[in-house]
Short mmCIF file of C-alpha atoms and ligand atoms in Angstrom, two decimals:
data_model
loop_
_atom_site.label_atom_id
_atom_site.label_comp_id
_atom_site.label_asym_id
_atom_site.label_seq_id
_atom_site.Cartn_x
_atom_site.Cartn_y
_atom_site.Cartn_z
CA UNK X 377 80.35 97.80 80.08
CA UNK X 378 76.93 97.91 81.67
CA UNK X 379 73.98 97.33 79.35
CA UNK X 380 70.33 96.94 80.27
CA UNK X 381 67.46 95.85 78.09
CA UNK X 382 64.29 93.83 78.28
CA UNK X 383 63.81 90.55 76.48
CA UNK X 384 60.20 89.42 76.11
CA UNK X 385 59.31 91.89 78.88
CA UNK X 386 61.85 90.55 81.40
CA UNK X 387 64.58 93.00 82.44
CA UNK X 388 68.25 92.08 82.06
CA UNK X 389 71.27 94.01 83.33
CA UNK X 390 74.58 92.72 82.03
CA UNK X 391 78.24 93.59 82.26
CA UNK X 392 79.65 92.79 78.85
CA UNK X 393 82.60 93.49 76.62
CA UNK X 394 81.69 96.02 73.89
CA UNK X 395 82.59 93.46 71.22
CA UNK X 396 79.91 91.00 72.37
CA UNK X 397 77.15 90.79 69.77
CA UNK X 398 73.50 90.87 70.80
CA UNK X 399 72.94 87.28 69.69
CA UNK X 400 75.79 86.03 71.89
CA UNK X 401 74.50 88.12 74.80
CA UNK X 402 71.03 86.63 74.39
CA UNK X 403 72.34 83.08 74.19
CA UNK X 404 75.23 83.15 76.63
CA UNK X 405 74.44 85.89 79.13
CA UNK X 406 70.63 85.70 79.20
CA UNK X 407 70.48 81.93 78.66
CA UNK X 408 67.96 82.38 75.83
CA UNK X 409 69.28 79.91 73.28
CA UNK X 410 66.19 79.97 71.07
CA UNK X 411 67.81 82.56 68.81
CA UNK X 412 70.28 80.75 66.58
CA UNK X 413 73.57 81.95 65.19
CA UNK X 414 74.62 80.78 61.75
CA UNK X 415 76.76 82.91 59.48
CA UNK X 416 77.64 85.77 61.84
CA UNK X 417 77.65 88.29 59.01
CA UNK X 418 74.04 89.11 58.35
CA UNK X 419 73.34 86.76 55.45
CA UNK X 420 71.45 83.74 56.83
CA UNK X 421 68.81 85.40 59.02
CA UNK X 422 68.90 82.69 61.74
CA UNK X 423 69.60 85.33 64.41
CA UNK X 424 66.73 87.69 63.47
CA UNK X 425 65.01 89.21 66.52
CA UNK X 426 62.74 92.21 66.96
CA UNK X 427 64.28 95.29 68.63
CA UNK X 428 61.87 98.12 69.46
CA UNK X 429 59.43 96.81 66.87
CA UNK X 430 61.95 96.38 64.04
CA UNK X 431 63.48 93.14 62.83
CA UNK X 432 67.28 93.17 63.15
CA UNK X 433 70.15 90.78 62.65
CA UNK X 434 71.28 90.25 66.23
CA UNK X 435 74.71 89.14 64.96
CA UNK X 436 75.20 92.65 63.50
CA UNK X 437 74.25 94.58 66.61
CA UNK X 438 76.47 94.89 69.67
CA UNK X 439 74.86 94.06 73.01
CA UNK X 440 75.89 97.52 74.28
CA UNK X 441 73.92 99.06 71.41
CA UNK X 442 70.78 97.38 72.69
CA UNK X 443 71.00 99.36 75.94
CA UNK X 444 67.55 100.70 76.80
CA UNK X 445 65.74 98.75 74.09
CA UNK X 446 63.01 96.16 74.16
CA UNK X 447 63.90 92.88 72.45
CA UNK X 448 61.52 90.11 71.37
CA UNK X 449 62.80 86.62 70.66
CA UNK X 450 61.24 83.30 69.72
CA UNK X 451 60.94 82.43 73.42
CA UNK X 452 58.29 85.14 73.74
CA UNK X 453 55.95 83.68 71.12
CA UNK X 454 54.25 80.87 73.02
CA UNK X 455 51.86 81.92 75.77
CA UNK X 456 51.08 80.28 79.10
CA UNK X 457 47.87 78.24 79.02
CA UNK X 458 45.98 76.03 81.44
CA UNK X 459 47.92 72.91 80.33
CA UNK X 460 51.33 74.49 79.93
CA UNK X 461 52.46 76.44 76.90
CA UNK X 462 50.17 77.34 74.05
CA UNK X 463 51.97 77.76 70.75
CA UNK X 464 51.61 81.01 68.82
CA UNK X 465 49.45 80.64 65.66
CA UNK X 466 52.64 81.01 63.59
CA UNK X 467 54.33 78.17 65.46
CA UNK X 468 51.18 76.05 65.08
CA UNK X 469 51.14 76.72 61.36
CA UNK X 470 54.82 75.81 60.96
CA UNK X 471 54.03 72.47 62.65
CA UNK X 472 50.89 71.65 60.67
CA UNK X 473 52.34 72.73 57.31
CA UNK X 474 55.74 71.08 57.87
CA UNK X 475 57.45 74.46 57.72
CA UNK X 476 60.51 73.05 59.43
CA UNK X 477 62.73 70.04 59.37
CA UNK X 478 65.91 70.44 61.42
CA UNK X 479 64.56 73.67 62.91
CA UNK X 480 67.81 75.61 62.74
CA UNK X 481 66.41 78.46 60.66
CA UNK X 482 63.01 78.41 62.37
CA UNK X 483 63.47 81.03 65.14
CA UNK X 484 64.64 83.61 62.59
CA UNK X 485 61.90 82.59 60.15
CA UNK X 486 59.25 83.01 62.85
CA UNK X 487 60.45 86.46 63.93
CA UNK X 488 60.72 87.70 60.33
CA UNK X 489 57.30 86.27 59.53
CA UNK X 490 55.76 87.80 62.65
CA UNK X 491 56.96 91.27 61.66
CA UNK X 492 55.73 90.74 58.11
CA UNK X 493 52.23 89.66 59.19
CA UNK X 494 51.96 92.51 61.67
CA UNK X 495 53.01 95.22 59.24
CA UNK X 496 51.86 94.14 55.76
CA UNK X 497 48.35 94.95 54.71
CA UNK X 498 48.43 93.13 51.36
CA UNK X 499 49.98 89.77 52.15
CA UNK X 500 50.33 87.85 48.90
CA UNK X 501 52.40 84.70 48.38
CA UNK X 502 54.83 86.76 46.30
CA UNK X 503 55.21 89.25 49.11
CA UNK X 504 55.85 86.43 51.60
CA UNK X 505 58.47 84.94 49.27
CA UNK X 506 60.19 88.26 48.75
CA UNK X 507 60.34 88.97 52.46
CA UNK X 508 61.42 85.51 53.54
CA UNK X 509 64.20 85.40 50.94
CA UNK X 510 66.26 87.14 53.63
CA UNK X 511 66.21 83.95 55.70
CA UNK X 512 68.05 80.88 54.49
CA UNK X 513 66.75 77.35 55.06
CA UNK X 514 68.80 74.36 53.96
CA UNK X 515 66.05 71.79 54.55
CA UNK X 516 62.56 72.69 53.44
CA UNK X 517 62.65 74.15 49.95
CA UNK X 518 60.62 77.10 51.32
CA UNK X 519 57.26 76.01 49.85
CA UNK X 520 55.97 74.77 53.19
CA UNK X 521 57.28 77.84 54.99
CA UNK X 522 55.29 80.08 52.65
CA UNK X 523 52.24 77.83 53.18
CA UNK X 524 52.63 78.11 56.95
CA UNK X 525 52.93 81.89 56.94
CA UNK X 526 49.97 82.29 54.59
CA UNK X 527 47.84 80.09 56.83
CA UNK X 528 49.02 81.77 60.06
CA UNK X 529 48.21 85.18 58.64
CA UNK X 530 44.64 84.02 57.90
CA UNK X 531 44.29 82.55 61.42
CA UNK X 532 45.66 85.67 63.05
CA UNK X 533 43.42 88.03 61.12
CA UNK X 534 40.29 85.96 61.91
CA UNK X 535 41.31 85.87 65.59
CA UNK X 536 41.78 89.64 65.51
CA UNK X 537 38.32 89.99 63.94
CA UNK X 538 36.72 87.94 66.72
CA UNK X 539 38.33 90.08 69.43
CA UNK G 962 84.29 84.72 63.91
CA UNK G 963 83.92 87.29 66.64
CA UNK G 964 84.89 90.96 66.56
CA UNK G 965 88.31 91.83 68.06
CA UNK G 966 88.65 93.79 71.29
CA UNK G 967 88.09 97.52 71.05
CA UNK G 968 87.12 100.44 73.26
CA UNK G 969 83.60 101.68 72.73
CA UNK G 970 82.41 105.29 72.87
CA UNK G 971 78.75 106.19 72.53
CA UNK G 972 79.00 109.70 71.12
CA UNK G 973 76.39 112.23 72.24
CA UNK G 974 77.17 114.80 69.54
CA UNK G 975 78.89 115.14 66.18
CA UNK G 976 81.58 117.24 67.88
CA UNK G 977 82.26 114.48 70.39
CA UNK G 978 82.38 111.81 67.68
CA UNK G 979 84.97 113.66 65.58
CA UNK G 980 86.96 114.61 68.69
CA UNK G 981 87.24 110.94 69.63
CA UNK G 982 88.18 110.01 66.05
CA UNK G 983 90.79 112.76 66.08
CA UNK G 984 92.27 111.72 69.43
CA UNK G 985 92.56 108.00 68.65
CA UNK G 986 94.50 106.47 65.84
CA UNK G 987 92.69 103.58 64.12
CA UNK G 988 89.32 104.62 65.48
CA UNK G 989 86.20 104.03 63.37
CA UNK G 990 82.58 105.12 63.24
CA UNK G 991 79.84 102.54 63.83
CA UNK G 992 76.53 103.53 62.22
CA UNK G 993 74.05 100.83 61.16
CA UNK G 994 76.78 98.23 61.49
CA UNK G 995 75.46 96.28 58.50
CA UNK G 996 78.82 96.43 56.74
CA UNK G 997 81.14 97.36 59.60
CA UNK G 998 80.22 94.56 62.04
CA UNK G 999 80.87 91.85 59.39
CA UNK G 1000 84.21 93.57 58.69
CA UNK G 1001 84.98 93.38 62.42
CA UNK G 1002 83.86 89.75 62.65
CA UNK G 1003 86.11 88.85 59.73
CA UNK G 1004 88.90 90.83 61.46
CA UNK G 1005 89.42 92.87 58.31
CA UNK G 1006 89.50 95.86 60.66
CA UNK G 1007 90.90 95.92 64.20
CA UNK G 1008 90.06 99.43 65.41
CA UNK G 1009 91.34 100.73 68.74
CA UNK G 1010 88.13 102.65 69.38
CA UNK G 1011 84.65 102.21 67.91
CA UNK G 1012 82.60 105.41 67.96
CA UNK G 1013 78.89 104.62 67.98
CA UNK G 1014 76.98 107.53 66.41
CA UNK G 1015 73.50 105.96 66.70
CA UNK G 1016 72.44 108.02 69.72
CA UNK G 1017 73.38 111.43 68.31
CA UNK G 1018 70.26 113.59 68.12
CA UNK G 1019 69.26 115.49 65.02
CA UNK G 1020 70.70 113.18 62.34
CA UNK G 1021 67.57 111.13 61.60
CA UNK G 1022 65.64 113.74 59.66
CA UNK G 1023 64.63 114.05 56.03
CA UNK G 1024 64.26 117.62 54.92
CA UNK G 1025 63.00 119.10 51.69
CA UNK G 1026 64.95 122.22 50.75
CA UNK G 1027 63.41 125.11 48.84
CA UNK G 1028 64.70 123.88 45.45
CA UNK G 1029 63.27 120.39 46.01
CA UNK G 1030 66.59 118.86 47.08
CA UNK G 1031 66.15 116.16 49.72
CA UNK G 1032 68.57 116.45 52.65
CA UNK G 1033 69.05 113.05 54.26
CA UNK G 1034 70.53 113.03 57.76
CA UNK G 1035 73.38 110.62 58.47
CA UNK G 1036 71.23 108.30 60.59
CA UNK G 1037 68.29 108.01 58.20
CA UNK G 1038 67.81 104.25 57.81
CA UNK G 1039 67.17 102.58 54.49
CA UNK G 1040 63.57 101.73 55.44
CA UNK G 1041 62.89 105.43 56.01
CA UNK G 1042 64.04 106.16 52.48
CA UNK G 1043 61.68 103.47 51.21
CA UNK G 1044 58.76 104.96 53.14
CA UNK G 1045 59.27 108.66 52.38
CA UNK G 1046 57.31 110.33 49.59
CA UNK G 1047 59.37 113.43 48.73
CA UNK G 1048 61.91 111.64 46.56
CA UNK G 1049 60.39 108.76 44.53
CA UNK G 1050 63.69 107.64 42.94
CA UNK G 1051 65.35 107.30 46.37
CA UNK G 1052 62.35 105.29 47.59
CA UNK G 1053 62.41 102.95 44.59
CA UNK G 1054 66.17 102.43 44.75
CA UNK G 1055 66.32 101.87 48.51
CA UNK G 1056 63.79 99.04 48.21
CA UNK G 1057 66.57 97.03 46.56
CA UNK G 1058 68.94 97.29 49.54
CA UNK G 1059 69.26 93.96 51.32
CA UNK G 1060 66.33 92.59 53.28
CA UNK G 1061 63.98 94.15 55.85
CA UNK G 1062 66.25 93.38 58.80
CA UNK G 1063 69.19 95.03 56.98
CA UNK G 1064 67.16 98.09 55.91
CA UNK G 1065 65.96 98.61 59.49
CA UNK G 1066 69.54 99.38 60.68
CA UNK G 1067 71.65 100.37 57.66
CA UNK G 1068 72.06 104.13 57.18
CA UNK G 1069 72.32 106.35 54.14
CA UNK G 1070 75.61 107.97 55.20
CA UNK G 1071 77.04 104.57 56.16
CA UNK G 1072 76.38 103.27 52.68
CA UNK G 1073 77.95 106.36 51.08
CA UNK G 1074 80.98 106.14 53.41
CA UNK G 1075 81.36 102.42 52.70
CA UNK G 1076 81.50 103.33 48.98
CA UNK G 1077 80.69 99.97 47.44
CA UNK G 1078 80.02 100.56 43.74
CA UNK G 1079 77.46 97.75 43.59
CA UNK G 1080 75.41 99.34 46.38
CA UNK G 1081 72.32 101.31 45.40
CA UNK G 1082 72.87 104.59 47.27
CA UNK G 1083 76.35 105.40 45.89
CA UNK G 1084 74.96 104.95 42.35
CA UNK G 1085 71.83 107.01 43.07
CA UNK G 1086 73.93 109.71 44.76
CA UNK G 1087 76.08 109.96 41.63
CA UNK G 1088 73.05 110.03 39.32
CA UNK G 1089 71.47 112.75 41.49
CA UNK G 1090 74.63 114.87 41.66
CA UNK G 1091 74.57 114.59 45.45
CA UNK G 1092 76.48 116.81 47.86
CA UNK G 1093 77.97 115.31 51.00
CA UNK G 1094 78.20 117.32 54.23
CA UNK G 1095 81.31 116.50 56.22
CA UNK G 1096 82.38 117.55 59.72
CA UNK G 1097 85.96 117.34 60.99
CA UNK G 1098 87.42 118.38 64.34
CA UNK G 1099 88.18 121.93 63.20
CA UNK G 1100 85.82 122.67 60.34
CA UNK G 1101 83.02 121.51 58.09
CA UNK G 1102 83.06 121.11 54.33
CA UNK G 1103 80.92 119.87 51.48
CA UNK G 1104 82.02 117.65 48.64
CA UNK G 1105 80.34 116.53 45.44
CA UNK G 1106 79.82 112.79 45.76
CA UNK G 1107 81.83 112.16 42.60
CA UNK G 1108 84.83 113.70 44.36
CA UNK G 1109 84.17 111.62 47.46
CA UNK G 1110 84.43 108.25 45.68
CA UNK G 1111 88.07 107.60 44.85
CA UNK G 1112 88.30 103.87 44.23
CA UNK G 1113 86.84 100.57 45.39
CA UNK G 1114 85.63 101.25 48.94
CA UNK G 1115 87.96 104.25 49.16
CA UNK G 1116 86.78 107.79 49.78
CA UNK G 1117 88.26 111.26 50.21
CA UNK G 1118 87.12 111.29 53.86
CA UNK G 1119 89.87 111.95 56.38
CA UNK G 1120 90.06 109.50 59.28
CA UNK G 1121 88.76 112.13 61.70
CA UNK G 1122 85.81 113.20 59.54
CA UNK G 1123 82.17 112.24 59.67
CA UNK G 1124 79.39 112.56 57.11
CA UNK G 1125 76.46 114.39 58.70
CA UNK G 1126 74.03 114.57 55.77
CA UNK G 1127 73.70 113.93 52.04
CA UNK G 1128 71.76 116.22 49.70
CA UNK G 1129 70.06 114.42 46.81
CA UNK G 1130 68.77 116.64 44.02
CA UNK G 1131 65.30 115.91 42.77
CA UNK G 1132 65.06 114.00 39.49
CA UNK G 1133 62.61 115.54 37.05
CA UNK G 1134 62.40 112.15 35.33
CA UNK G 1135 64.15 108.89 36.12
CA UNK G 1136 64.59 105.19 35.48
CA UNK G 1137 66.24 102.51 37.62
CA UNK G 1138 67.13 98.90 36.88
CA UNK G 1139 69.10 96.31 38.79
CA UNK G 1140 70.11 92.71 38.30
CA UNK G 1141 70.96 90.53 41.30
CA UNK G 1142 70.80 86.75 41.62
CA UNK G 1143 68.29 87.09 44.42
CA UNK G 1144 66.28 90.15 45.45
CA UNK G 1145 68.16 91.78 48.32
CA UNK G 1146 71.63 90.68 47.27
CA UNK G 1147 74.17 93.22 46.14
CA UNK G 1148 73.69 94.07 42.49
CA UNK G 1149 75.72 92.38 39.80
CA UNK G 1150 74.96 95.44 37.64
CA UNK G 1151 72.66 98.36 38.31
CA UNK G 1152 71.83 101.41 36.21
CA UNK G 1153 70.16 104.69 37.07
CA UNK G 1154 69.04 107.39 34.65
CA UNK G 1155 67.99 110.74 36.05
CA UNK G 1156 67.23 114.17 34.66
CA UNK G 1157 68.80 116.60 37.09
CA UNK G 1158 68.85 120.37 36.50
CA UNK G 1159 67.68 119.66 32.95
CA UNK G 1160 70.57 117.30 32.22
CA UNK G 1161 70.43 113.49 31.74
CA UNK G 1162 72.83 111.50 33.93
CA UNK G 1163 73.23 107.76 33.36
CA UNK G 1164 75.22 105.97 36.07
CA UNK G 1165 76.31 102.34 36.33
CA UNK G 1166 77.13 100.34 39.46
CA UNK G 1167 78.92 97.03 39.84
CA UNK G 1168 81.06 97.42 36.73
CA UNK G 1169 84.10 99.11 38.30
CA UNK G 1170 85.53 100.44 41.54
CA UNK G 1171 83.29 103.49 41.70
CA UNK G 1172 79.84 104.32 40.30
CA UNK G 1173 80.57 105.11 36.69
CA UNK G 1174 78.87 107.79 34.63
CA UNK G 1175 77.99 106.53 31.13
CA UNK G 1176 78.68 109.70 29.14
CA UNK G 1177 78.52 107.97 25.74
CA UNK G 1178 75.13 106.54 26.60
CA UNK G 1179 73.87 109.98 27.63
CA UNK G 1180 75.00 111.39 24.27
CA UNK G 1181 73.46 108.60 22.20
CA UNK G 1182 70.16 108.97 24.02
CA UNK G 1183 70.28 112.74 23.63
CA UNK G 1184 70.85 112.43 19.88
CA UNK G 1185 67.38 110.94 19.69
CA UNK G 1186 65.88 108.93 16.85
CA UNK G 1187 64.02 105.61 16.92
CA UNK G 1188 66.96 103.47 18.11
CA UNK G 1189 68.31 105.96 20.67
CA UNK G 1190 67.82 103.66 23.65
CA UNK G 1191 69.47 100.68 21.94
CA UNK G 1192 72.42 102.81 20.83
CA UNK G 1193 72.77 104.23 24.35
CA UNK G 1194 72.66 100.75 25.89
CA UNK G 1195 75.32 99.50 23.46
CA UNK G 1196 77.49 102.53 24.17
CA UNK G 1197 77.32 101.88 27.91
CA UNK G 1198 78.27 98.23 27.43
CA UNK G 1199 81.24 99.32 25.25
CA UNK G 1200 82.43 101.91 27.73
CA UNK G 1201 82.84 99.66 30.75
CA UNK G 1202 85.87 97.66 31.70
CA UNK G 1203 84.49 95.14 34.20
CA UNK G 1204 86.37 92.30 35.84
CA UNK G 1205 85.21 88.72 36.09
CA UNK G 1206 84.45 87.19 39.46
CA UNK G 1207 82.50 84.23 40.77
CA UNK G 1208 79.24 86.04 40.04
CA UNK G 1209 79.90 86.34 36.33
CA UNK G 1210 82.28 86.74 33.43
CA UNK G 1211 83.21 89.98 31.68
CA UNK G 1212 80.89 89.18 28.74
CA UNK G 1213 78.02 88.44 31.11
CA UNK G 1214 78.48 91.79 32.87
CA UNK G 1215 78.58 93.57 29.54
CA UNK G 1216 75.36 91.90 28.42
CA UNK G 1217 73.62 92.67 31.69
CA UNK G 1218 74.86 96.27 31.54
CA UNK G 1219 73.36 96.69 28.08
CA UNK G 1220 70.03 95.33 29.30
CA UNK G 1221 69.97 97.36 32.54
CA UNK G 1222 70.69 100.60 30.68
CA UNK G 1223 68.01 99.70 28.14
CA UNK G 1224 65.49 99.14 30.95
CA UNK G 1225 66.46 102.27 32.91
CA UNK G 1226 66.21 104.45 29.81
CA UNK G 1227 62.95 102.85 28.68
CA UNK G 1228 61.47 103.66 32.07
CA UNK G 1229 63.01 107.13 31.84
CA UNK G 1230 61.59 107.81 28.39
CA UNK G 1231 58.06 106.79 29.33
CA UNK G 1232 58.08 108.67 32.65
CA UNK G 1233 56.08 111.85 32.81
CA UNK G 1234 58.18 114.89 33.58
CA UNK G 1235 57.11 115.93 37.08
C1 LIG N 1759 73.19 90.42 54.13
C2 LIG N 1759 73.44 91.85 53.72
C3 LIG N 1759 72.99 92.28 52.48
C4 LIG N 1759 73.22 93.60 52.08
N1 LIG N 1759 72.76 93.98 50.86
C5 LIG N 1759 72.96 95.25 50.46
C6 LIG N 1759 72.49 95.68 49.20
O1 LIG N 1759 71.87 94.93 48.44
N2 LIG N 1759 72.73 96.96 48.84
C7 LIG N 1759 73.42 97.82 49.65
O2 LIG N 1759 73.60 98.96 49.27
N3 LIG N 1759 73.86 97.44 50.83
C8 LIG N 1759 73.66 96.18 51.27
N4 LIG N 1759 74.14 95.81 52.50
C9 LIG N 1759 74.95 96.77 53.32
C10 LIG N 1759 74.11 97.94 53.78
O3 LIG N 1759 73.00 97.46 54.38
C11 LIG N 1759 74.76 98.89 54.75
O4 LIG N 1759 73.75 99.73 55.18
C12 LIG N 1759 75.77 99.84 54.27
O5 LIG N 1759 76.70 99.27 53.42
C13 LIG N 1759 76.53 100.48 55.43
O6 LIG N 1759 75.72 101.29 56.21
P1 LIG N 1759 75.69 101.17 57.78
O7 LIG N 1759 74.90 102.30 58.29
O8 LIG N 1759 75.30 99.83 58.21
O9 LIG N 1759 77.21 101.50 58.14
P2 LIG N 1759 78.31 100.73 59.03
O10 LIG N 1759 78.32 99.31 58.67
O11 LIG N 1759 78.10 101.07 60.46
O12 LIG N 1759 79.62 101.45 58.52
C14 LIG N 1759 80.15 101.21 57.23
C15 LIG N 1759 81.42 102.05 57.05
O13 LIG N 1759 81.10 103.43 56.94
C16 LIG N 1759 81.69 104.19 57.97
N5 LIG N 1759 80.67 105.16 58.38
C17 LIG N 1759 79.40 104.89 58.75
N6 LIG N 1759 78.72 106.02 58.97
C18 LIG N 1759 79.57 107.05 58.72
C19 LIG N 1759 79.44 108.48 58.75
N7 LIG N 1759 78.28 109.08 59.09
N8 LIG N 1759 80.54 109.22 58.42
C20 LIG N 1759 81.69 108.62 58.07
N9 LIG N 1759 81.86 107.29 58.03
C21 LIG N 1759 80.82 106.51 58.34
C22 LIG N 1759 82.06 103.19 59.04
O14 LIG N 1759 83.17 103.62 59.81
C23 LIG N 1759 82.39 101.95 58.22
O15 LIG N 1759 83.68 102.05 57.70
C24 LIG N 1759 73.92 94.50 52.94
C25 LIG N 1759 74.35 94.07 54.18
C26 LIG N 1759 74.13 92.76 54.59
C27 LIG N 1759 74.62 92.32 55.93
S1 LIG N 1760 73.86 84.62 62.14
FE1 LIG N 1760 73.04 86.59 61.92
S2 LIG N 1760 72.36 86.56 59.89
FE2 LIG N 1760 73.41 84.68 60.01
S1 LIG N 1761 64.53 73.62 58.77
FE1 LIG N 1761 66.61 73.08 58.63
S2 LIG N 1761 67.50 74.94 58.03
FE2 LIG N 1761 65.42 75.37 57.83
#
């Protein structure tokens, strides 16, 4: 079945079986392997992407259901700069605060955190913890992830203030 | 695992959806997909046709009826329930459903149709004496939610019927308490207390196949006196017949039930009648 959507502003038109999940379409048909697939039943959060402004589990959405939507994945975070890619403030913060070890959970963590920072007006550590409890990490113990998100939120709001 | 092969129909109307269900044996509705897609991936269901209702217009609205009842369209997502202001108990309860990325897709009618007794909306629907609007190929009908739930994940819906809306009565006063190992997980036990049409309804989730009304607790509370809440909580714990599973023993569930009812009724008793 024909399905068309944009991923990070690039248009994709695919012929897929209805049973293909969005995460498999992103990885296998679009070649965007940044989004990871872990549990395949909505529990681990590794596959979290943003669809039309809302975070979704891309393992629980069929690719044909994404027809006509706009998808954002981890590949869209870094921007082009004069010396190659410039990491997004969230990615920077995950690096400086050791918010990742093996990196398997990181794409989902980043997309969930991005939505949280962009929508929450009162971002406390408790709020970050509550929100990120939907994403499982087997390496870090979460402390450093919360640190990274807290720091990125501060950076992003001061950048927004400058602009 | 991956979902099995199926044919996919993107229904444009309720009539089309139920016509496709009616014409195809083993066909199933796909709403938010937050329970159904895992079921497909685990191959617990192998439908011939999957009918996607997400693009049907007119099912995403929240309406306040003249008597204060909140009519929730089939495609109202959990996050919309959290954000709305007309029905505070629905907003508070829906906050407990999964995580943000689950609430962004999961629907109210999907949760009611899935009929998991440890899910928030089936318990709230029972506490709020909800009415379910159902469309079949030839006719429409309404059913009290207590008649809809028949057993663990079993409802009175026919295979060719679709829920189009759920009416939740307004609670004059209410209390809600839930225990889960981690915020966002399905409840081990949850309790809701609501005053609806002047009557107290105490409902428990996670202790049996269907949301269970705690009549004895309602009576003990109604009898009043200084220890009314404690007596009601004990009565609820006595009434239930839970089973043990890897999340906890029978005794543990009984203890948690007592505490959840105590909390829900404490919140209820201190709430201002609105
Ligand atoms: C990790 C995770 C955690 C979760 N935690 C919770 C939780 O804490 N509490 C909770 O309540 N839920 C939880 N859920 C499930 C919840 O999010 C789902 O929303 C809900 O159970 C089903 O709604 P849905 O719209 O996704 O329906 P679907 O998954 O699309 O469908 C579920 C079933 O209902 C049927 N159906 C759907 N819509 C209709 C309709 N209009 N008429 C007739 N039949 C219909 C389908 O055919 C299917 O059998 C969780 C899910 C996940 C993946
Ligand atoms: S792979 Fe989607 S939530 Fe785990
Ligand atoms: S960094 Fe390894 S799973 Fe999170």
